[in-house]
PDB file of C-alpha atoms in Angstrom:
ATOM      1  CA  MET A   1      -0.097  -0.061  -0.008  1.00 40.00           C
ATOM      2  CA  ALA A   2       1.296   3.554  -0.823  1.00 43.00           C
ATOM      3  CA  THR A   3       1.254   5.638   2.267  1.00 43.00           C
ATOM      4  CA  ASN A   4       2.250   9.379   3.074  1.00 43.00           C
ATOM      5  CA  SER A   5       4.292  10.304   6.035  1.00 40.00           C
ATOM      6  CA  MET A   6       0.973  10.325   8.180  1.00 39.00           C
ATOM      7  CA  GLY A   7       0.462   6.555   7.434  1.00 40.00           C
ATOM      8  CA  ASN A   8      -2.637   7.383   5.651  1.00 43.00           C
ATOM      9  CA  ILE A   9      -3.483   5.410   2.301  1.00 44.00           C
ATOM     10  CA  GLN A  10      -3.424   8.057  -0.490  1.00 52.00           C
ATOM     11  CA  LYS A  11      -3.490   5.445  -3.364  1.00 55.00           C
ATOM     12  CA  ILE A  12      -4.161   1.630  -2.812  1.00 56.00           C
ATOM     13  CA  LYS A  13      -2.634  -1.128  -4.772  1.00 53.00           C
ATOM     14  CA  LYS A  14      -5.330  -3.391  -4.751  1.00 68.00           C
ATOM     15  CA  LYS A  15      -7.883  -2.406  -7.324  1.00 80.00           C
ATOM     16  CA  LEU A  16     -10.853  -1.803  -5.145  1.00 89.00           C
ATOM     17  CA  LYS A  17     -14.249  -2.596  -6.909  1.00 94.00           C
ATOM     18  CA  VAL A  18     -16.901   0.073  -6.104  1.00 95.00           C
ATOM     19  CA  LEU A  19     -20.498   0.152  -7.204  1.00 97.00           C
ATOM     20  CA  ILE A  20     -21.725   3.764  -7.208  1.00 97.00           C
ATOM     21  CA  VAL A  21     -25.715   4.064  -6.958  1.00 97.00           C
ATOM     22  CA  ASP A  22     -26.893   7.557  -7.667  1.00 95.00           C
ATOM     23  CA  ASP A  23     -29.565   9.049  -9.940  1.00 93.00           C
ATOM     24  CA  ASP A  24     -27.591  12.448 -10.328  1.00 92.00           C
ATOM     25  CA  PRO A  25     -25.248  12.521 -13.345  1.00 93.00           C
ATOM     26  CA  LEU A  26     -23.220  15.208 -11.547  1.00 95.00           C
ATOM     27  CA  ASN A  27     -22.631  13.212  -8.510  1.00 94.00           C
ATOM     28  CA  LEU A  28     -21.912  10.033 -10.448  1.00 95.00           C
ATOM     29  CA  LYS A  29     -19.173  11.970 -12.360  1.00 96.00           C
ATOM     30  CA  ILE A  30     -17.607  13.274  -9.116  1.00 96.00           C
ATOM     31  CA  HIS A  31     -17.819  10.078  -7.304  1.00 96.00           C
ATOM     32  CA  GLU A  32     -16.370   8.138 -10.087  1.00 96.00           C
ATOM     33  CA  LYS A  33     -13.434  10.464 -10.238  1.00 96.00           C
ATOM     34  CA  ILE A  34     -12.838  10.222  -6.418  1.00 95.00           C
ATOM     35  CA  ILE A  35     -12.827   6.480  -6.760  1.00 94.00           C
ATOM     36  CA  LYS A  36     -10.256   6.578  -9.651  1.00 93.00           C
ATOM     37  CA  ALA A  37      -8.207   8.931  -7.837  1.00 92.00           C
ATOM     38  CA  ILE A  38      -7.756   6.501  -4.866  1.00 89.00           C
ATOM     39  CA  GLY A  39      -6.945   3.649  -7.354  1.00 89.00           C
ATOM     40  CA  GLY A  40     -10.198   1.904  -7.419  1.00 92.00           C
ATOM     41  CA  ILE A  41     -12.363   1.005 -10.281  1.00 94.00           C
ATOM     42  CA  SER A  42     -16.077   1.741 -10.209  1.00 96.00           C
ATOM     43  CA  GLN A  43     -19.424   0.717 -11.962  1.00 96.00           C
ATOM     44  CA  THR A  44     -22.481   2.985 -11.855  1.00 97.00           C
ATOM     45  CA  ALA A  45     -26.242   2.302 -11.346  1.00 96.00           C
ATOM     46  CA  ARG A  46     -28.669   5.010 -12.036  1.00 95.00           C
ATOM     47  CA  ASN A  47     -30.953   3.909  -9.215  1.00 95.00           C
ATOM     48  CA  GLY A  48     -31.626   1.340  -6.692  1.00 96.00           C
ATOM     49  CA  GLU A  49     -33.494  -1.069  -9.051  1.00 96.00           C
ATOM     50  CA  GLU A  50     -30.361  -1.156 -11.325  1.00 95.00           C
ATOM     51  CA  ALA A  51     -28.101  -1.979  -8.360  1.00 96.00           C
ATOM     52  CA  VAL A  52     -30.381  -4.787  -7.566  1.00 96.00           C
ATOM     53  CA  ILE A  53     -30.455  -6.027 -11.316  1.00 94.00           C
ATOM     54  CA  ILE A  54     -26.565  -5.916 -11.393  1.00 94.00           C
ATOM     55  CA  HIS A  55     -26.365  -8.099  -8.250  1.00 94.00           C
ATOM     56  CA  ARG A  56     -29.279 -10.498  -9.472  1.00 91.00           C
ATOM     57  CA  ASP A  57     -27.854 -10.890 -13.051  1.00 74.00           C
ATOM     58  CA  GLY A  58     -24.144 -10.973 -13.021  1.00 63.00           C
ATOM     59  CA  GLY A  59     -23.550 -12.228  -9.533  1.00 64.00           C
ATOM     60  CA  SER A  60     -21.117  -9.317  -9.106  1.00 75.00           C
ATOM     61  CA  SER A  61     -19.390  -8.571  -6.078  1.00 89.00           C
ATOM     62  CA  PHE A  62     -18.127  -5.173  -5.022  1.00 94.00           C
ATOM     63  CA  ASP A  63     -15.767  -4.173  -2.254  1.00 93.00           C
ATOM     64  CA  LEU A  64     -17.741  -1.166  -1.590  1.00 94.00           C
ATOM     65  CA  ILE A  65     -21.149   0.293  -2.467  1.00 96.00           C
ATOM     66  CA  LEU A  66     -21.946   3.935  -2.311  1.00 97.00           C
ATOM     67  CA  MET A  67     -25.517   4.312  -1.986  1.00 97.00           C
ATOM     68  CA  ASP A  68     -27.426   7.515  -2.618  1.00 95.00           C
ATOM     69  CA  LYS A  69     -30.453   7.848  -0.421  1.00 93.00           C
ATOM     70  CA  GLU A  70     -33.016   9.623  -2.694  1.00 89.00           C
ATOM     71  CA  MET A  71     -33.561   7.844  -5.992  1.00 91.00           C
ATOM     72  CA  PRO A  72     -36.410   7.100  -8.389  1.00 87.00           C
ATOM     73  CA  GLU A  73     -37.638   3.382  -9.075  1.00 87.00           C
ATOM     74  CA  ARG A  74     -36.034   2.418  -5.819  1.00 94.00           C
ATOM     75  CA  ASP A  75     -34.601   4.484  -3.006  1.00 94.00           C
ATOM     76  CA  GLY A  76     -31.555   3.894  -1.080  1.00 96.00           C
ATOM     77  CA  VAL A  77     -33.185   2.541   2.020  1.00 96.00           C
ATOM     78  CA  SER A  78     -35.182   0.000   0.070  1.00 97.00           C
ATOM     79  CA  THR A  79     -32.114  -0.939  -2.033  1.00 97.00           C
ATOM     80  CA  THR A  80     -29.914  -1.626   0.961  1.00 98.00           C
ATOM     81  CA  LYS A  81     -32.507  -3.775   2.536  1.00 97.00           C
ATOM     82  CA  LYS A  82     -32.884  -5.775  -0.631  1.00 97.00           C
ATOM     83  CA  LEU A  83     -29.173  -6.286  -1.282  1.00 96.00           C
ATOM     84  CA  ARG A  84     -28.808  -7.462   2.497  1.00 97.00           C
ATOM     85  CA  GLU A  85     -31.739  -9.991   1.877  1.00 95.00           C
ATOM     86  CA  MET A  86     -29.888 -11.258  -1.234  1.00 94.00           C
ATOM     87  CA  LYS A  87     -26.791 -11.838   1.161  1.00 93.00           C
ATOM     88  CA  VAL A  88     -24.674  -9.177  -0.352  1.00 95.00           C
ATOM     89  CA  LYS A  89     -21.706  -8.760   1.820  1.00 92.00           C
ATOM     90  CA  SER A  90     -20.032  -5.685   0.329  1.00 94.00           C
ATOM     91  CA  MET A  91     -19.488  -2.780   2.686  1.00 93.00           C
ATOM     92  CA  ILE A  92     -22.278  -0.305   1.862  1.00 95.00           C
ATOM     93  CA  VAL A  93     -21.958   3.319   2.636  1.00 95.00           C
ATOM     94  CA  GLY A  94     -24.992   5.585   2.581  1.00 95.00           C
ATOM     95  CA  VAL A  95     -24.618   8.934   1.099  1.00 94.00           C
ATOM     96  CA  THR A  96     -27.174  11.378   2.747  1.00 88.00           C
ATOM     97  CA  SER A  97     -27.890  14.997   2.236  1.00 83.00           C
ATOM     98  CA  LEU A  98     -27.402  17.501   4.967  1.00 68.00           C
ATOM     99  CA  ALA A  99     -31.245  18.121   4.783  1.00 65.00           C
ATOM    100  CA  ASP A 100     -31.854  14.603   6.000  1.00 74.00           C
ATOM    101  CA  ASN A 101     -32.739  14.577   9.733  1.00 81.00           C
ATOM    102  CA  GLU A 102     -31.509  12.215  12.579  1.00 87.00           C
ATOM    103  CA  GLU A 103     -34.441   9.868  12.184  1.00 89.00           C
ATOM    104  CA  GLU A 104     -34.017   9.554   8.342  1.00 88.00           C
ATOM    105  CA  ARG A 105     -30.276   8.843   8.781  1.00 90.00           C
ATOM    106  CA  ARG A 106     -31.156   6.154  11.453  1.00 92.00           C
ATOM    107  CA  ALA A 107     -33.698   4.384   9.182  1.00 93.00           C
ATOM    108  CA  PHE A 108     -31.019   4.314   6.455  1.00 95.00           C
ATOM    109  CA  MET A 109     -28.385   2.701   8.688  1.00 94.00           C
ATOM    110  CA  GLU A 110     -31.013   0.244  10.087  1.00 96.00           C
ATOM    111  CA  ALA A 111     -31.720  -0.865   6.469  1.00 97.00           C
ATOM    112  CA  GLY A 112     -28.162  -2.487   6.590  1.00 97.00           C
ATOM    113  CA  LEU A 113     -25.506   0.184   5.997  1.00 96.00           C
ATOM    114  CA  ASN A 114     -22.116  -0.100   7.481  1.00 93.00           C
ATOM    115  CA  HIS A 115     -21.601   3.663   7.481  1.00 92.00           C
ATOM    116  CA  CYS A 116     -23.230   6.853   6.475  1.00 92.00           C
ATOM    117  CA  LEU A 117     -21.524   9.912   4.949  1.00 92.00           C
ATOM    118  CA  ALA A 118     -22.905  13.339   4.153  1.00 90.00           C
ATOM    119  CA  LYS A 119     -22.522  14.881   0.813  1.00 89.00           C
ATOM    120  CA  PRO A 120     -20.518  16.278  -0.647  1.00 90.00           C
ATOM    121  CA  LEU A 121     -18.132  13.383  -0.926  1.00 91.00           C
ATOM    122  CA  THR A 122     -14.331  14.016  -0.891  1.00 91.00           C
ATOM    123  CA  LYS A 123     -11.233  11.829  -0.961  1.00 90.00           C
ATOM    124  CA  ASP A 124     -10.684  12.632   2.771  1.00 89.00           C
ATOM    125  CA  LYS A 125     -14.112  11.282   3.795  1.00 89.00           C
ATOM    126  CA  ILE A 126     -13.804   8.008   1.731  1.00 90.00           C
ATOM    127  CA  ILE A 127     -10.146   7.282   2.504  1.00 88.00           C
ATOM    128  CA  PRO A 128     -10.675   6.216   6.156  1.00 87.00           C
ATOM    129  CA  LEU A 129     -13.405   3.783   5.125  1.00 83.00           C
ATOM    130  CA  ILE A 130     -11.132   2.262   2.536  1.00 80.00           C
ATOM    131  CA  ASN A 131      -8.333   1.869   5.217  1.00 82.00           C
ATOM    132  CA  GLN A 132     -10.993  -0.071   7.348  1.00 79.00           C
ATOM    133  CA  LEU A 133     -11.791  -2.324   4.362  1.00 74.00           C
ATOM    134  CA  MET A 134      -8.065  -3.111   3.719  1.00 72.00           C
ATOM    135  CA  ASP A 135      -7.732  -4.007   7.353  1.00 73.00           C
ATOM    136  CA  ALA A 136     -10.649  -6.327   7.520  1.00 64.00           C
TER     137      ALA A 136
ATOM    138  CA  MET B   1       7.301  34.182 -22.980  1.00 58.00           C
ATOM    139  CA  ASN B   2       8.078  33.464 -19.482  1.00 84.00           C
ATOM    140  CA  THR B   3       7.045  36.846 -18.290  1.00 92.00           C
ATOM    141  CA  VAL B   4       3.714  36.485 -20.226  1.00 93.00           C
ATOM    142  CA  VAL B   5       3.148  33.141 -18.481  1.00 95.00           C
ATOM    143  CA  ALA B   6       4.035  34.350 -15.089  1.00 95.00           C
ATOM    144  CA  GLN B   7       1.717  37.354 -15.605  1.00 96.00           C
ATOM    145  CA  LEU B   8      -1.117  34.995 -16.624  1.00 96.00           C
ATOM    146  CA  GLN B   9      -0.383  32.639 -13.836  1.00 96.00           C
ATOM    147  CA  ARG B  10      -0.563  35.561 -11.392  1.00 96.00           C
ATOM    148  CA  GLN B  11      -3.770  36.881 -12.992  1.00 96.00           C
ATOM    149  CA  PHE B  12      -5.244  33.325 -12.590  1.00 96.00           C
ATOM    150  CA  GLN B  13      -4.250  33.138  -8.952  1.00 96.00           C
ATOM    151  CA  ASP B  14      -5.631  36.410  -7.866  1.00 96.00           C
ATOM    152  CA  TYR B  15      -8.908  35.878  -9.905  1.00 97.00           C
ATOM    153  CA  LEU B  16      -9.371  32.496  -8.354  1.00 97.00           C
ATOM    154  CA  VAL B  17      -8.854  33.883  -4.740  1.00 97.00           C
ATOM    155  CA  SER B  18     -11.113  36.605  -5.415  1.00 97.00           C
ATOM    156  CA  LEU B  19     -13.931  34.209  -6.270  1.00 97.00           C
ATOM    157  CA  TYR B  20     -13.442  32.540  -2.893  1.00 97.00           C
ATOM    158  CA  GLN B  21     -13.226  35.851  -1.054  1.00 97.00           C
ATOM    159  CA  GLN B  22     -16.441  37.108  -2.706  1.00 97.00           C
ATOM    160  CA  GLY B  23     -18.225  33.999  -1.580  1.00 97.00           C
ATOM    161  CA  PHE B  24     -18.930  32.636  -5.033  1.00 98.00           C
ATOM    162  CA  LEU B  25     -16.878  29.368  -4.240  1.00 98.00           C
ATOM    163  CA  ASP B  26     -16.224  27.272  -1.300  1.00 96.00           C
ATOM    164  CA  ASN B  27     -13.806  24.454  -0.383  1.00 94.00           C
ATOM    165  CA  GLN B  28     -15.699  21.906  -2.372  1.00 95.00           C
ATOM    166  CA  PHE B  29     -14.416  23.625  -5.503  1.00 96.00           C
ATOM    167  CA  THR B  30     -10.853  23.110  -4.306  1.00 95.00           C
ATOM    168  CA  GLU B  31     -11.679  19.457  -3.838  1.00 94.00           C
ATOM    169  CA  LEU B  32     -12.918  19.233  -7.497  1.00 95.00           C
ATOM    170  CA  ARG B  33      -9.589  21.168  -8.750  1.00 95.00           C
ATOM    171  CA  LYS B  34      -7.672  18.452  -6.832  1.00 93.00           C
ATOM    172  CA  LEU B  35      -9.213  15.607  -8.765  1.00 94.00           C
ATOM    173  CA  GLN B  36      -8.467  17.138 -11.996  1.00 93.00           C
ATOM    174  CA  ASP B  37      -5.339  15.825 -13.502  1.00 90.00           C
ATOM    175  CA  GLU B  38      -3.293  15.404 -16.807  1.00 87.00           C
ATOM    176  CA  GLY B  39      -5.587  12.579 -18.123  1.00 90.00           C
ATOM    177  CA  THR B  40      -8.797  14.438 -17.465  1.00 92.00           C
ATOM    178  CA  PRO B  41      -7.852  18.286 -17.993  1.00 91.00           C
ATOM    179  CA  ASP B  42     -11.333  19.220 -18.460  1.00 93.00           C
ATOM    180  CA  PHE B  43     -12.961  17.504 -15.367  1.00 96.00           C
ATOM    181  CA  VAL B  44     -13.756  20.711 -13.643  1.00 96.00           C
ATOM    182  CA  ALA B  45     -15.139  22.409 -16.607  1.00 96.00           C
ATOM    183  CA  GLU B  46     -17.359  19.216 -17.406  1.00 96.00           C
ATOM    184  CA  VAL B  47     -18.576  19.077 -13.713  1.00 97.00           C
ATOM    185  CA  VAL B  48     -19.675  22.768 -13.674  1.00 98.00           C
ATOM    186  CA  SER B  49     -21.211  22.389 -17.116  1.00 97.00           C
ATOM    187  CA  LEU B  50     -23.426  19.692 -15.732  1.00 96.00           C
ATOM    188  CA  PHE B  51     -24.205  21.857 -12.767  1.00 97.00           C
ATOM    189  CA  PHE B  52     -25.196  24.813 -14.810  1.00 98.00           C
ATOM    190  CA  ASP B  53     -27.519  22.513 -17.012  1.00 96.00           C
ATOM    191  CA  ASP B  54     -29.033  21.307 -13.757  1.00 95.00           C
ATOM    192  CA  CYS B  55     -29.584  24.868 -12.665  1.00 97.00           C
ATOM    193  CA  SER B  56     -31.400  25.895 -15.793  1.00 97.00           C
ATOM    194  CA  LYS B  57     -33.709  22.851 -15.920  1.00 97.00           C
ATOM    195  CA  LEU B  58     -34.555  23.102 -12.283  1.00 97.00           C
ATOM    196  CA  ILE B  59     -35.212  26.865 -12.433  1.00 97.00           C
ATOM    197  CA  ASN B  60     -37.431  26.583 -15.553  1.00 97.00           C
ATOM    198  CA  SER B  61     -39.292  23.695 -13.690  1.00 96.00           C
ATOM    199  CA  MET B  62     -39.694  25.646 -10.487  1.00 96.00           C
ATOM    200  CA  SER B  63     -40.768  28.707 -12.369  1.00 96.00           C
ATOM    201  CA  ARG B  64     -43.634  26.682 -13.854  1.00 95.00           C
ATOM    202  CA  SER B  65     -44.737  25.398 -10.432  1.00 94.00           C
ATOM    203  CA  LEU B  66     -44.787  28.948  -9.073  1.00 96.00           C
ATOM    204  CA  GLU B  67     -46.553  30.737 -11.998  1.00 93.00           C
ATOM    205  CA  ARG B  68     -50.298  30.384 -10.877  1.00 90.00           C
ATOM    206  CA  PRO B  69     -50.766  31.851  -7.438  1.00 91.00           C
ATOM    207  CA  GLU B  70     -53.961  29.776  -7.013  1.00 90.00           C
ATOM    208  CA  ASN B  71     -52.175  26.541  -7.782  1.00 90.00           C
ATOM    209  CA  VAL B  72     -48.604  26.475  -6.518  1.00 93.00           C
ATOM    210  CA  ASP B  73     -47.093  23.157  -6.099  1.00 92.00           C
ATOM    211  CA  PHE B  74     -44.779  23.720  -3.231  1.00 94.00           C
ATOM    212  CA  LYS B  75     -43.855  20.070  -3.040  1.00 91.00           C
ATOM    213  CA  GLN B  76     -42.489  20.207  -6.528  1.00 92.00           C
ATOM    214  CA  VAL B  77     -40.707  23.438  -5.687  1.00 96.00           C
ATOM    215  CA  ASP B  78     -39.301  21.925  -2.577  1.00 93.00           C
ATOM    216  CA  SER B  79     -38.060  19.028  -4.557  1.00 91.00           C
ATOM    217  CA  GLY B  80     -36.390  21.449  -6.949  1.00 94.00           C
ATOM    218  CA  VAL B  81     -34.738  23.446  -4.284  1.00 95.00           C
ATOM    219  CA  HIS B  82     -33.349  20.325  -2.632  1.00 91.00           C
ATOM    220  CA  GLN B  83     -31.870  19.072  -5.779  1.00 92.00           C
ATOM    221  CA  LEU B  84     -30.231  22.486  -6.492  1.00 95.00           C
ATOM    222  CA  LYS B  85     -29.033  22.856  -2.958  1.00 93.00           C
ATOM    223  CA  GLY B  86     -27.419  19.321  -3.545  1.00 91.00           C
ATOM    224  CA  SER B  87     -25.606  19.979  -6.679  1.00 94.00           C
ATOM    225  CA  SER B  88     -24.491  23.509  -5.645  1.00 96.00           C
ATOM    226  CA  SER B  89     -22.973  21.827  -2.641  1.00 94.00           C
ATOM    227  CA  SER B  90     -21.179  19.237  -4.642  1.00 95.00           C
ATOM    228  CA  VAL B  91     -19.401  21.877  -6.924  1.00 97.00           C
ATOM    229  CA  GLY B  92     -18.870  24.344  -4.287  1.00 97.00           C
ATOM    230  CA  ALA B  93     -21.166  27.034  -5.526  1.00 98.00           C
ATOM    231  CA  ARG B  94     -21.526  28.753  -2.307  1.00 97.00           C
ATOM    232  CA  ARG B  95     -23.776  31.860  -3.173  1.00 98.00           C
ATOM    233  CA  VAL B  96     -26.126  29.495  -5.092  1.00 98.00           C
ATOM    234  CA  LYS B  97     -26.346  27.108  -2.047  1.00 96.00           C
ATOM    235  CA  ASN B  98     -27.064  29.887   0.400  1.00 97.00           C
ATOM    236  CA  VAL B  99     -29.874  31.191  -1.679  1.00 98.00           C
ATOM    237  CA  CYS B 100     -31.339  27.671  -1.617  1.00 97.00           C
ATOM    238  CA  ILE B 101     -31.342  27.762   2.162  1.00 95.00           C
ATOM    239  CA  SER B 102     -33.606  30.757   2.211  1.00 97.00           C
ATOM    240  CA  PHE B 103     -35.593  29.306  -0.705  1.00 97.00           C
ATOM    241  CA  LYS B 104     -36.255  26.156   1.340  1.00 95.00           C
ATOM    242  CA  GLU B 105     -37.515  28.258   4.266  1.00 96.00           C
ATOM    243  CA  CYS B 106     -39.962  29.994   2.057  1.00 97.00           C
ATOM    244  CA  CYS B 107     -41.178  26.699   0.631  1.00 96.00           C
ATOM    245  CA  ASP B 108     -41.720  25.354   4.261  1.00 95.00           C
ATOM    246  CA  VAL B 109     -44.214  28.194   5.057  1.00 96.00           C
ATOM    247  CA  GLN B 110     -45.588  28.258   1.459  1.00 95.00           C
ATOM    248  CA  ASN B 111     -44.569  31.674   0.867  1.00 96.00           C
ATOM    249  CA  ARG B 112     -45.156  32.110  -3.004  1.00 96.00           C
ATOM    250  CA  GLU B 113     -43.811  35.695  -2.959  1.00 96.00           C
ATOM    251  CA  GLY B 114     -40.725  34.626  -1.098  1.00 97.00           C
ATOM    252  CA  CYS B 115     -40.118  31.773  -3.429  1.00 97.00           C
ATOM    253  CA  LEU B 116     -40.340  33.986  -6.399  1.00 97.00           C
ATOM    254  CA  ARG B 117     -37.810  36.245  -5.053  1.00 97.00           C
ATOM    255  CA  CYS B 118     -35.493  33.503  -4.182  1.00 98.00           C
ATOM    256  CA  LEU B 119     -36.112  32.061  -7.593  1.00 98.00           C
ATOM    257  CA  GLN B 120     -34.866  35.288  -9.182  1.00 98.00           C
ATOM    258  CA  GLN B 121     -31.951  35.493  -6.964  1.00 98.00           C
ATOM    259  CA  VAL B 122     -30.761  31.950  -7.557  1.00 98.00           C
ATOM    260  CA  ASP B 123     -31.289  32.417 -11.322  1.00 98.00           C
ATOM    261  CA  TYR B 124     -29.012  35.703 -10.895  1.00 98.00           C
ATOM    262  CA  GLU B 125     -26.383  33.845  -8.820  1.00 98.00           C
ATOM    263  CA  TYR B 126     -26.000  30.813 -11.146  1.00 97.00           C
ATOM    264  CA  LYS B 127     -25.673  32.981 -14.179  1.00 98.00           C
ATOM    265  CA  MET B 128     -23.105  35.335 -12.554  1.00 98.00           C
ATOM    266  CA  LEU B 129     -21.098  32.255 -11.302  1.00 98.00           C
ATOM    267  CA  LYS B 130     -21.195  30.890 -14.886  1.00 98.00           C
ATOM    268  CA  THR B 131     -19.703  34.068 -16.207  1.00 98.00           C
ATOM    269  CA  LYS B 132     -17.046  34.062 -13.572  1.00 98.00           C
ATOM    270  CA  LEU B 133     -15.966  30.453 -13.931  1.00 98.00           C
ATOM    271  CA  GLN B 134     -15.990  30.988 -17.889  1.00 97.00           C
ATOM    272  CA  ASP B 135     -13.582  33.846 -17.326  1.00 97.00           C
ATOM    273  CA  LEU B 136     -11.319  31.575 -15.172  1.00 97.00           C
ATOM    274  CA  PHE B 137     -11.359  28.728 -17.542  1.00 96.00           C
ATOM    275  CA  ASN B 138     -10.506  31.137 -20.298  1.00 96.00           C
ATOM    276  CA  LEU B 139      -7.454  32.311 -18.207  1.00 96.00           C
ATOM    277  CA  GLU B 140      -6.565  28.646 -17.942  1.00 95.00           C
ATOM    278  CA  GLN B 141      -6.531  28.141 -21.493  1.00 95.00           C
ATOM    279  CA  GLN B 142      -4.403  31.247 -22.130  1.00 96.00           C
ATOM    280  CA  ILE B 143      -1.814  30.013 -19.735  1.00 95.00           C
ATOM    281  CA  VAL B 144      -1.689  26.492 -21.524  1.00 94.00           C
ATOM    282  CA  GLN B 145      -1.704  28.138 -24.860  1.00 94.00           C
ATOM    283  CA  ALA B 146       1.356  30.298 -23.729  1.00 95.00           C
ATOM    284  CA  GLY B 147       3.267  27.120 -22.679  1.00 94.00           C
ATOM    285  CA  GLY B 148       2.642  27.377 -18.813  1.00 93.00           C
ATOM    286  CA  ALA B 149       1.097  25.182 -16.220  1.00 93.00           C
ATOM    287  CA  ILE B 150      -2.065  25.889 -14.397  1.00 92.00           C
ATOM    288  CA  PRO B 151      -0.941  27.044 -10.888  1.00 90.00           C
ATOM    289  CA  GLN B 152      -1.926  25.303  -7.689  1.00 85.00           C
ATOM    290  CA  VAL B 153      -3.577  28.012  -5.572  1.00 85.00           C
ATOM    291  CA  ASN B 154      -3.589  27.719  -1.808  1.00 77.00           C
ATOM    292  CA  ILE B 155      -6.911  28.947  -0.395  1.00 79.00           C
ATOM    293  CA  ASN B 156      -6.698  29.669   3.240  1.00 65.00           C
TER     294      ASN B 156
END
């Protein structure tokens, strides 16, 4: 692993596979770039239903799933519940808006998330989670 | 040639700093710039272009929802404001985001007049930012064409 003087991972050697689930093309573009910048490879799903289909059809497995909360077709809460029912073991990180209240965040966590992050996402927010994944 | 590049780089630096100081941009824009690299030299321009497209669509949609005083769909307006706040936050468009905060408050109390004022203001702010960023990207182009590199600017 490449680390800086603080011992933090700036770029990872193992190609982390990440699924980014978000209906907003702007967020998809930014999140894809962040994942690439930290040395991962990403696939995208435009809504929760697509994310479920990706897992059902291809039997794909991802190290990390970044899950937006508000999406058409199937939202983040429902998608997370469904993926856990399908025995998906990936780390699922919910991406919430600052407008979401504590109750909404709790419901999202209880759906089966490992972590929750508030938008906007940055490399600094994601890297500690990647560290955790690599240590596991 | 070096003097020209140095002058352009200084101009770029001063202009970018002024955009932060005047509240047009916040730290999230800095994060976007950090993601840009040689392989994706237009990343920031592409992201802000998507943002401005979003602004245009959402403002038109909210305008339609607010058009008739007797039939305002505040839920629709609120949804638009929420999306706009999210995307402005993602690109670091600080003034746009701040207007959205006031806009949301007007939606919450179903204040149509307040919403219309905020809509006008958000339209003004995004168009102002669009002009400012276009000037910034033009400066970047001039630097590259003069054979220089885009400076990393430290915003404190």
